[in-house]
CSV table of C-alpha atoms and ligand atoms in Angstrom, one decimal:
chain,number,residue,atom,x,y,z
A,29,MET,CA,0.0,0.0,0.0
A,30,LYS,CA,1.3,3.5,-0.9
A,31,LYS,CA,1.9,5.6,2.2
A,32,TYR,CA,1.4,9.3,2.1
A,33,SER,CA,4.5,11.1,3.3
A,34,VAL,CA,4.1,13.9,5.9
A,35,LEU,CA,6.2,16.8,7.0
A,36,VAL,CA,5.2,18.3,10.4
A,37,VAL,CA,6.3,21.8,11.3
A,38,GLY,CA,6.3,22.9,14.9
A,39,MET,CA,7.1,20.1,17.3
A,40,GLY,CA,5.3,21.5,20.4
A,41,LYS,CA,2.2,20.0,22.0
A,42,ARG,CA,0.0,19.8,18.9
A,43,GLY,CA,2.8,19.0,16.4
A,44,MET,CA,3.7,15.9,18.5
A,45,HIS,CA,0.0,14.9,18.6
A,46,HIS,CA,-0.2,15.2,14.8
A,47,ALA,CA,3.1,13.5,14.1
A,48,ALA,CA,2.3,10.6,16.4
A,49,ALA,CA,-1.2,10.2,15.0
A,50,PHE,CA,0.1,10.2,11.4
A,51,ASN,CA,2.7,7.5,12.2
A,52,ALA,CA,0.1,5.4,13.9
A,53,ASN,CA,-2.1,5.4,10.8
A,54,PRO,CA,-0.9,2.8,8.1
A,55,LYS,CA,-1.7,5.3,5.3
A,56,PHE,CA,0.9,7.8,6.5
A,57,GLN,CA,4.6,8.1,7.3
A,58,VAL,CA,6.2,11.1,8.9
A,59,THR,CA,9.3,11.7,6.7
A,60,GLY,CA,10.2,15.2,7.9
A,61,ILE,CA,9.9,17.3,11.0
A,62,CYS,CA,10.9,20.9,11.6
A,63,ASP,CA,11.3,23.2,14.6
A,64,ILE,CA,13.5,26.2,15.3
A,65,ASP,CA,14.2,24.7,18.7
A,66,ALA,CA,17.1,22.2,18.1
A,67,LYS,CA,16.6,20.2,21.3
A,68,ARG,CA,12.9,19.8,20.8
A,69,LEU,CA,13.5,18.7,17.2
A,70,ALA,CA,16.1,16.1,18.3
A,71,ASP,CA,13.8,14.7,21.0
A,72,ALA,CA,10.9,14.5,18.6
A,73,ALA,CA,13.0,12.8,15.9
A,74,ALA,CA,14.0,10.1,18.4
A,75,LYS,CA,10.3,9.4,19.1
A,76,LEU,CA,9.2,9.4,15.5
A,77,GLY,CA,11.5,6.9,13.9
A,78,GLY,CA,14.2,9.2,12.7
A,79,PRO,CA,12.6,11.4,10.0
A,80,GLN,CA,14.6,14.1,8.2
A,81,THR,CA,14.9,17.2,10.4
A,82,GLY,CA,15.5,20.9,9.8
A,83,GLY,CA,14.9,24.3,11.2
A,84,ALA,CA,13.8,26.1,8.1
A,85,ALA,CA,10.4,24.8,6.9
A,86,ALA,CA,10.5,25.9,3.3
A,87,ALA,CA,13.9,24.4,2.6
A,88,LEU,CA,13.1,21.2,4.4
A,89,ALA,CA,9.8,20.9,2.5
A,90,LYS,CA,11.6,21.3,-0.8
A,91,ALA,CA,14.0,18.5,0.2
A,92,VAL,CA,11.4,16.1,1.6
A,93,LYS,CA,8.7,16.8,-1.0
A,94,PRO,CA,5.9,15.5,1.3
A,95,ASP,CA,2.3,14.6,0.2
A,96,VAL,CA,1.0,16.3,3.3
A,97,PHE,CA,2.4,19.5,4.8
A,98,CYS,CA,1.2,19.9,8.4
A,99,PHE,CA,2.0,22.9,10.5
A,100,CYS,CA,1.3,23.4,14.2
A,101,THR,CA,3.0,26.7,14.9
A,102,LEU,CA,1.5,29.4,17.1
A,103,PRO,CA,-1.3,31.6,15.6
A,104,ASN,CA,1.1,34.4,14.5
A,105,LEU,CA,2.8,32.1,11.9
A,106,ARG,CA,0.5,31.2,9.0
A,107,THR,CA,1.2,32.7,5.6
A,108,PRO,CA,4.9,31.7,5.3
A,109,MET,CA,3.9,28.1,6.1
A,110,ILE,CA,1.2,28.1,3.4
A,111,LYS,CA,3.8,29.4,0.9
A,112,ALA,CA,6.2,26.7,2.0
A,113,ALA,CA,3.5,24.1,1.5
A,114,LEU,CA,2.6,25.3,-1.9
A,115,GLY,CA,6.2,25.6,-2.9
A,116,CYS,CA,6.9,21.9,-2.2
A,117,GLY,CA,4.0,20.6,-4.2
A,118,ALA,CA,2.1,19.1,-1.2
A,119,LYS,CA,-1.4,17.7,-2.0
A,120,LEU,CA,-2.9,18.5,1.4
A,121,ILE,CA,-2.2,21.2,4.0
A,122,ALA,CA,-3.2,20.4,7.6
A,123,PHE,CA,-2.9,23.2,10.1
A,124,GLU,CA,-4.1,24.3,13.5
A,125,LYS,CA,-6.9,26.6,14.4
A,126,PRO,CA,-7.4,29.6,14.5
A,127,VAL,CA,-7.2,30.0,10.7
A,128,ALA,CA,-5.5,33.4,11.2
A,129,LEU,CA,-5.3,36.3,13.6
A,130,THR,CA,-6.5,38.9,11.0
A,131,SER,CA,-9.0,38.9,8.1
A,132,ALA,CA,-6.2,40.3,5.9
A,133,GLU,CA,-4.2,37.2,6.4
A,134,ALA,CA,-7.2,34.8,6.3
A,135,LEU,CA,-8.4,36.1,3.0
A,136,ASP,CA,-4.8,36.0,1.5
A,137,MET,CA,-4.3,32.4,2.7
A,138,ARG,CA,-7.7,31.4,1.2
A,139,ASP,CA,-6.8,33.0,-2.2
A,140,LEU,CA,-3.3,31.3,-2.3
A,141,ILE,CA,-4.8,27.9,-1.4
A,142,ARG,CA,-7.7,28.1,-3.8
A,143,LYS,CA,-5.5,29.3,-6.7
A,144,ALA,CA,-3.2,26.3,-6.2
A,145,GLY,CA,-6.2,23.9,-6.0
A,146,VAL,CA,-4.7,22.2,-2.9
A,147,LYS,CA,-6.8,20.4,-0.3
A,148,ALA,CA,-6.6,22.0,3.2
A,149,VAL,CA,-8.0,21.0,6.7
A,150,VAL,CA,-8.0,22.9,10.0
A,151,SER,CA,-7.8,21.1,13.3
A,152,HIS,CA,-11.3,21.4,14.8
A,153,GLN,CA,-11.0,17.8,16.0
A,154,HIS,CA,-13.1,18.0,19.2
A,155,ARG,CA,-16.0,17.1,16.9
A,156,TYR,CA,-15.0,13.5,16.9
A,157,GLY,CA,-15.8,13.3,20.6
A,158,LYS,CA,-18.7,10.9,21.2
A,159,HIS,CA,-20.5,13.6,23.2
A,160,TYR,CA,-20.2,16.2,20.3
A,161,GLN,CA,-21.4,13.5,17.8
A,162,LYS,CA,-24.4,12.7,20.0
A,163,VAL,CA,-25.5,16.3,20.1
A,164,GLN,CA,-25.1,16.7,16.3
A,165,GLU,CA,-27.1,13.5,15.8
A,166,ILE,CA,-29.9,14.7,18.0
A,167,VAL,CA,-30.0,18.1,16.2
A,168,ALA,CA,-29.9,16.4,12.7
A,169,SER,CA,-32.7,14.0,13.8
A,170,GLY,CA,-35.1,16.9,13.8
A,171,ALA,CA,-36.0,16.2,17.5
A,172,LEU,CA,-35.4,19.9,18.3
A,173,GLY,CA,-38.2,21.0,15.9
A,174,ARG,CA,-37.3,24.2,14.1
A,175,VAL,CA,-33.8,25.1,15.2
A,176,HIS,CA,-33.7,28.9,15.9
A,177,THR,CA,-30.5,29.4,17.9
A,178,VAL,CA,-27.1,27.9,18.2
A,179,TYR,CA,-24.6,29.0,20.8
A,180,GLY,CA,-21.2,28.6,22.4
A,181,THR,CA,-19.7,29.8,25.6
A,182,ALA,CA,-16.2,29.3,27.2
A,183,THR,CA,-14.2,30.9,30.0
A,184,GLY,CA,-11.0,30.3,28.0
A,185,TRP,CA,-9.9,33.3,25.9
A,186,MET,CA,-10.9,34.0,22.3
A,187,THR,CA,-7.9,33.0,20.2
A,188,HIS,CA,-7.7,29.6,21.9
A,189,ILE,CA,-11.4,28.7,22.0
A,190,LEU,CA,-13.7,30.8,20.0
A,191,SER,CA,-12.8,29.1,16.7
A,192,HIS,CA,-13.9,25.7,18.3
A,193,LEU,CA,-17.2,27.2,19.6
A,194,ILE,CA,-18.1,28.6,16.3
A,195,ASP,CA,-17.1,25.6,14.2
A,196,TYR,CA,-19.1,23.0,16.2
A,197,SER,CA,-22.2,25.3,16.5
A,198,MET,CA,-22.0,26.0,12.8
A,199,TRP,CA,-21.8,22.2,12.3
A,200,PHE,CA,-25.1,21.9,14.3
A,201,ASN,CA,-26.5,24.5,11.8
A,202,ASN,CA,-25.3,22.7,8.7
A,203,TYR,CA,-22.6,25.4,8.1
A,204,SER,CA,-25.2,27.9,7.0
A,205,PRO,CA,-22.9,31.0,6.4
A,206,GLY,CA,-23.1,34.1,8.5
A,207,THR,CA,-24.7,37.2,7.0
A,208,TRP,CA,-23.7,39.7,9.8
A,209,ALA,CA,-22.1,39.7,13.2
A,210,MET,CA,-22.1,42.2,16.1
A,211,ALA,CA,-20.1,42.1,19.4
A,212,GLN,CA,-18.6,43.9,22.4
A,213,ALA,CA,-15.3,43.3,24.0
A,214,ALA,CA,-13.6,44.2,27.3
A,215,GLY,CA,-10.2,44.0,28.9
A,216,LYS,CA,-6.7,44.2,27.4
A,217,PHE,CA,-4.7,41.8,29.6
A,218,LYS,CA,-4.7,38.9,27.1
A,219,LEU,CA,-4.0,41.1,24.1
A,220,ASN,CA,-0.2,40.4,24.6
A,221,ASP,CA,-0.6,36.6,25.1
A,222,ASN,CA,0.7,34.2,22.4
A,223,HIS,CA,-3.1,33.7,21.7
A,224,PRO,CA,-3.8,37.4,21.7
A,225,SER,CA,-7.4,38.1,22.7
A,226,PRO,CA,-9.6,40.6,24.4
A,227,ASP,CA,-10.3,39.3,27.9
A,228,TYR,CA,-14.0,39.0,27.1
A,229,LEU,CA,-15.9,39.0,23.9
A,230,ALA,CA,-19.7,38.5,23.5
A,231,GLY,CA,-21.7,38.7,20.3
A,232,PHE,CA,-24.5,37.8,18.0
A,233,VAL,CA,-24.5,36.3,14.5
A,234,GLN,CA,-27.2,36.1,11.9
A,235,PHE,CA,-26.9,33.0,9.8
A,236,ALA,CA,-28.2,32.8,6.2
A,237,ASN,CA,-30.9,30.3,7.2
A,238,GLY,CA,-32.3,32.7,9.8
A,239,VAL,CA,-30.8,30.9,12.8
A,240,ARG,CA,-29.3,33.2,15.5
A,241,GLY,CA,-25.7,32.5,16.8
A,242,ILE,CA,-24.8,33.7,20.3
A,243,TYR,CA,-21.1,33.5,21.5
A,244,GLU,CA,-19.3,34.4,24.7
A,245,CYS,CA,-15.6,33.8,25.4
A,246,GLY,CA,-13.3,34.7,28.2
A,247,ALA,CA,-13.4,36.3,31.7
A,248,GLY,CA,-17.1,37.4,31.6
A,249,ALA,CA,-18.5,34.2,30.1
A,250,PRO,CA,-20.5,32.1,32.6
A,251,ASP,CA,-18.9,29.4,34.7
A,252,GLN,CA,-20.0,25.8,34.1
A,253,PRO,CA,-19.8,24.7,37.7
A,254,GLU,CA,-20.5,21.0,36.7
A,255,VAL,CA,-17.1,20.9,34.9
A,256,ALA,CA,-14.0,20.9,37.0
A,257,LYS,CA,-11.4,21.5,34.3
A,258,TRP,CA,-11.2,25.2,33.5
A,259,TRP,CA,-10.3,24.6,29.8
A,260,GLY,CA,-13.2,22.2,29.5
A,261,LYS,CA,-15.9,24.6,30.6
A,262,ASN,CA,-17.1,25.1,27.0
A,263,ARG,CA,-20.8,24.7,26.3
A,264,MET,CA,-22.1,24.5,22.7
A,265,GLY,CA,-25.6,23.6,21.6
A,266,ALA,CA,-28.7,24.3,19.6
A,267,GLN,CA,-32.2,25.3,20.7
A,268,GLY,CA,-35.4,24.7,18.7
A,269,THR,CA,-39.1,24.9,19.0
A,270,GLU,CA,-39.2,21.4,20.6
A,271,GLY,CA,-36.1,21.4,22.8
A,272,PHE,CA,-32.4,21.8,23.1
A,273,ALA,CA,-29.2,19.7,23.0
A,274,GLU,CA,-25.8,20.8,24.2
A,275,VAL,CA,-22.3,19.5,24.8
A,276,LEU,CA,-19.8,20.4,27.5
A,277,THR,CA,-16.2,19.9,26.4
A,278,ASN,CA,-15.3,18.1,29.6
A,279,GLY,CA,-18.8,17.4,30.9
A,280,GLY,CA,-20.7,15.1,28.5
A,281,TRP,CA,-23.9,16.1,26.8
A,282,ARG,CA,-27.6,16.7,27.7
A,283,ALA,CA,-30.8,17.2,25.8
A,284,VAL,CA,-34.4,17.9,26.5
A,285,THR,CA,-36.9,17.4,23.7
A,286,ARG,CA,-40.6,17.0,23.4
A,287,SER,CA,-40.4,13.5,21.7
A,288,ARG,CA,-37.6,12.0,23.8
A,289,GLY,CA,-37.7,13.7,27.2
A,290,PHE,CA,-34.5,14.3,29.2
A,291,GLU,CA,-31.4,12.5,28.0
A,292,SER,CA,-27.7,12.8,28.9
A,293,GLY,CA,-24.5,11.0,28.6
A,294,GLU,CA,-20.8,11.2,29.3
A,295,GLY,CA,-17.8,12.4,27.3
A,296,ALA,CA,-14.7,14.5,27.8
A,297,MET,CA,-12.3,15.9,25.1
A,298,ASN,CA,-9.5,13.4,24.5
A,299,TYR,CA,-6.8,14.1,22.0
A,300,ASP,CA,-5.9,10.3,21.8
A,301,ALA,CA,-9.4,9.5,20.8
A,302,ASP,CA,-10.0,12.5,18.5
A,303,MET,CA,-6.8,12.5,16.4
A,304,PRO,CA,-7.1,9.1,14.8
A,305,PRO,CA,-10.4,9.7,12.9
A,306,TYR,CA,-9.3,13.3,12.1
A,307,ILE,CA,-6.1,11.9,10.5
A,308,GLN,CA,-8.0,8.9,8.8
A,309,GLU,CA,-10.4,11.4,7.1
A,310,MET,CA,-7.4,13.1,5.5
A,311,ALA,CA,-6.4,9.7,4.0
A,312,ASP,CA,-9.9,9.2,2.8
A,313,TRP,CA,-9.9,12.7,1.1
A,314,LEU,CA,-6.5,12.1,-0.5
A,315,ASP,CA,-7.7,8.7,-1.8
A,316,ASP,CA,-11.1,10.0,-3.1
A,317,ASP,CA,-11.9,13.7,-4.0
A,318,GLN,CA,-15.5,13.0,-3.2
A,319,LYS,CA,-14.8,12.2,0.4
A,320,VAL,CA,-14.2,15.8,1.5
A,321,HIS,CA,-12.9,16.1,5.0
A,322,PRO,CA,-15.5,17.6,7.4
A,323,CYS,CA,-12.7,19.9,8.8
A,324,ASN,CA,-12.0,21.3,5.3
A,325,LEU,CA,-10.8,24.9,4.9
A,326,ASP,CA,-14.1,26.1,3.5
A,327,HIS,CA,-15.9,25.1,6.7
A,328,ALA,CA,-13.1,26.6,8.8
A,329,LEU,CA,-13.2,29.9,6.8
A,330,LEU,CA,-16.9,30.3,7.4
A,331,GLY,CA,-16.2,30.2,11.1
A,332,ALA,CA,-13.0,32.3,10.8
A,333,GLU,CA,-15.0,35.1,9.0
A,334,VAL,CA,-17.6,35.1,11.8
A,335,MET,CA,-14.9,35.2,14.5
A,336,LEU,CA,-13.0,38.0,12.8
A,337,ALA,CA,-16.3,40.0,12.1
A,338,LEU,CA,-17.2,39.7,15.8
A,339,GLN,CA,-13.8,41.2,16.6
A,340,ARG,CA,-14.1,44.0,14.0
A,341,SER,CA,-17.5,44.9,15.4
A,342,ALA,CA,-16.2,44.9,19.0
A,343,ALA,CA,-13.4,47.3,17.9
A,344,GLU,CA,-15.4,49.5,15.6
A,345,GLY,CA,-19.0,49.2,16.7
A,346,GLY,CA,-22.1,48.3,14.7
A,347,GLN,CA,-22.9,45.2,12.6
A,348,ILE,CA,-20.3,43.8,10.2
A,349,ALA,CA,-21.7,42.3,7.0
A,350,LEU,CA,-20.6,38.8,5.9
A,351,PRO,CA,-18.9,37.5,3.9
A,352,LEU,CA,-16.0,39.9,4.5
A,353,THR,CA,-15.1,41.6,1.3
A,354,ASP,CA,-11.9,43.4,2.5
A,355,GLY,CA,-9.1,42.3,4.8
A,356,ALA,CA,-8.4,44.2,8.0
A,357,ASP,CA,-6.0,43.9,11.0
A,358,GLU,CA,-8.5,43.1,13.8
A,359,GLN,CA,-5.6,42.7,16.3
A,360,ALA,CA,-4.5,46.3,15.7
A,361,LEU,CA,-8.1,47.5,15.8
A,362,LEU,CA,-8.7,45.8,19.2
A,363,LYS,CA,-5.4,47.2,20.6
A,364,SER,CA,-6.2,50.7,19.6
A,365,ASN,CA,-9.9,50.8,20.3
A,366,LEU,CA,-10.5,48.8,23.5
A,367,THR,CA,-10.5,51.0,26.7
A,368,ASP,CA,-8.1,50.4,29.6
A,369,LYS,CA,-10.9,49.5,32.0
A,370,PRO,CA,-10.2,46.0,33.5
A,371,VAL,CA,-12.6,43.2,32.6
A,372,LEU,CA,-15.3,42.2,35.1
A,373,VAL,CA,-15.3,38.5,35.7
A,374,SER,CA,-18.2,35.9,36.0
A,375,CYS,CA,-16.5,33.7,38.6
A,376,GLU,CA,-13.6,33.8,41.1
A,377,GLN,CA,-11.4,31.4,39.1
A,378,ASN,CA,-11.5,33.8,36.1
A,379,ARG,CA,-9.8,36.5,38.3
A,380,LYS,CA,-6.7,34.4,38.5
A,381,GLU,CA,-6.7,33.3,34.8
A,382,PHE,CA,-7.0,37.0,33.7
A,383,GLY,CA,-4.4,38.5,35.9
A,384,LEU,CA,-6.7,40.2,38.4
A,385,THR,CA,-5.3,38.6,41.6
B,423,NAD,N1,-7.0,21.8,18.0
B,423,NAD,C1,-6.7,21.9,19.3
B,423,NAD,O1,-7.4,21.2,20.1
B,423,NAD,C2,-5.6,22.7,19.8
B,423,NAD,C3,-5.1,22.6,21.2
B,423,NAD,C4,-4.1,23.3,21.6
B,423,NAD,C5,-3.5,24.2,20.7
B,423,NAD,N2,-3.9,24.3,19.4
B,423,NAD,C6,-3.3,25.2,18.4
B,423,NAD,O2,-2.1,24.6,17.9
B,423,NAD,C7,-1.2,25.6,17.6
B,423,NAD,C8,0.2,25.2,18.3
B,423,NAD,O3,-0.1,25.2,19.6
B,423,NAD,P1,0.9,24.4,20.6
B,423,NAD,O4,0.3,24.4,21.9
B,423,NAD,O5,1.3,23.1,20.0
B,423,NAD,O6,2.2,25.4,20.6
B,423,NAD,P2,3.7,25.1,21.1
B,423,NAD,O7,4.2,26.4,21.6
B,423,NAD,O8,3.7,23.9,22.1
B,423,NAD,O9,4.4,24.6,19.8
B,423,NAD,C9,4.8,25.5,18.8
B,423,NAD,C10,6.1,25.0,18.2
B,423,NAD,O10,6.3,25.8,17.0
B,423,NAD,C11,7.8,26.0,17.0
B,423,NAD,N3,8.1,27.1,16.0
B,423,NAD,C12,7.9,28.4,16.2
B,423,NAD,N4,8.3,29.1,15.1
B,423,NAD,C13,8.7,28.1,14.2
B,423,NAD,C14,9.2,28.2,12.9
B,423,NAD,N5,9.4,29.4,12.2
B,423,NAD,N6,9.5,27.0,12.2
B,423,NAD,C15,9.3,25.8,12.8
B,423,NAD,N7,8.8,25.7,14.1
B,423,NAD,C16,8.5,26.8,14.8
B,423,NAD,C17,8.1,26.3,18.4
B,423,NAD,O11,9.5,26.2,18.7
B,423,NAD,C18,7.3,25.2,19.1
B,423,NAD,O12,8.0,24.0,19.3
B,423,NAD,C19,-1.8,26.9,17.9
B,423,NAD,O13,-2.3,27.5,16.8
B,423,NAD,C20,-2.9,26.6,18.9
B,423,NAD,O14,-4.0,27.5,18.9
B,423,NAD,C21,-5.0,23.6,19.0
């Protein structure tokens, strides 16, 4: 059987998850790895069967000529990696959320990838969790009646988590595109983080099928006291005329519907369980153009545009029309337009996470 060769760039937490999961799948072999940290690179190479190594992604990619170019660098590093992937002739680019920190970069990346006709996927892999799948099944079954609202809330900050909240709630709504977004934001403490974010962002989205999206992220978002793990306090769901269904990242799922009554089940986000099917669906798409990966870039871009429109609205005020027609630097807009007033928190634990104690 032909194996697809893979280059993984960025051997931090997620790079190692990706590389290990590629090597564990008989359809893939990691043949190259890249990091600017030489010790991290050597340690990773020893664990991954001795692939070719290098500190410069574009040069290594040209030498390795991988079928799959995967990069798991921090959110500030995107376009140079897309260019390296396109420069080496890769068939599929796999990269980490969020798509980009600014709409200027997201739209440029989209245009580069579309022009090259290369497949691309973005790692919204929580969706493989059995509790996420259960909620999607209940929504798709029609048991909620007419779905009017989808939502996502997380105490974690925007650039880490909002992309997940939006992607899974848009999945529950069949990826109907946004037509406008409006938001407010507060607090500048996390603007200098390596996942730069306002401390709190809350907003509304109109989707093309009439469904309302409601999102909250960060210090002011409600606690989910039933979930102990702070990064697992994410709640995403859908409400309709006959009930609701929702998932908690580390707290299972629950639903109340007219036809089925109250239901609930377990589930907690688990990289070891979520990565294998995410990787397998890349092989399926490479083998067969019809088997488009559910985490494809077009889906991710619908969410990225919503996320960036919410930020632009928070910085500039008013509603932002979607799709975005022009690129902007939402990070710069937030930095210059947010006030210095400290964020107000929803629970005591958020005070610590947002530098208020
Ligand atoms: N999908 C998820 O569930 C999930 C979870 C955590 C993080 N993430 C995302 O994954 C991405 C990476 O996060 P992480 O926690 O693995 O970060 P990390 O800091 O652990 O790893 C990043 C690595 O990139 C390397 N790097 C930096 N510049 C480089 C360059 N020019 N060339 C090659 N390597 C370079 C760093 O040395 C580091 O080893 C982020 O976008 C983050 O938002 C996704």
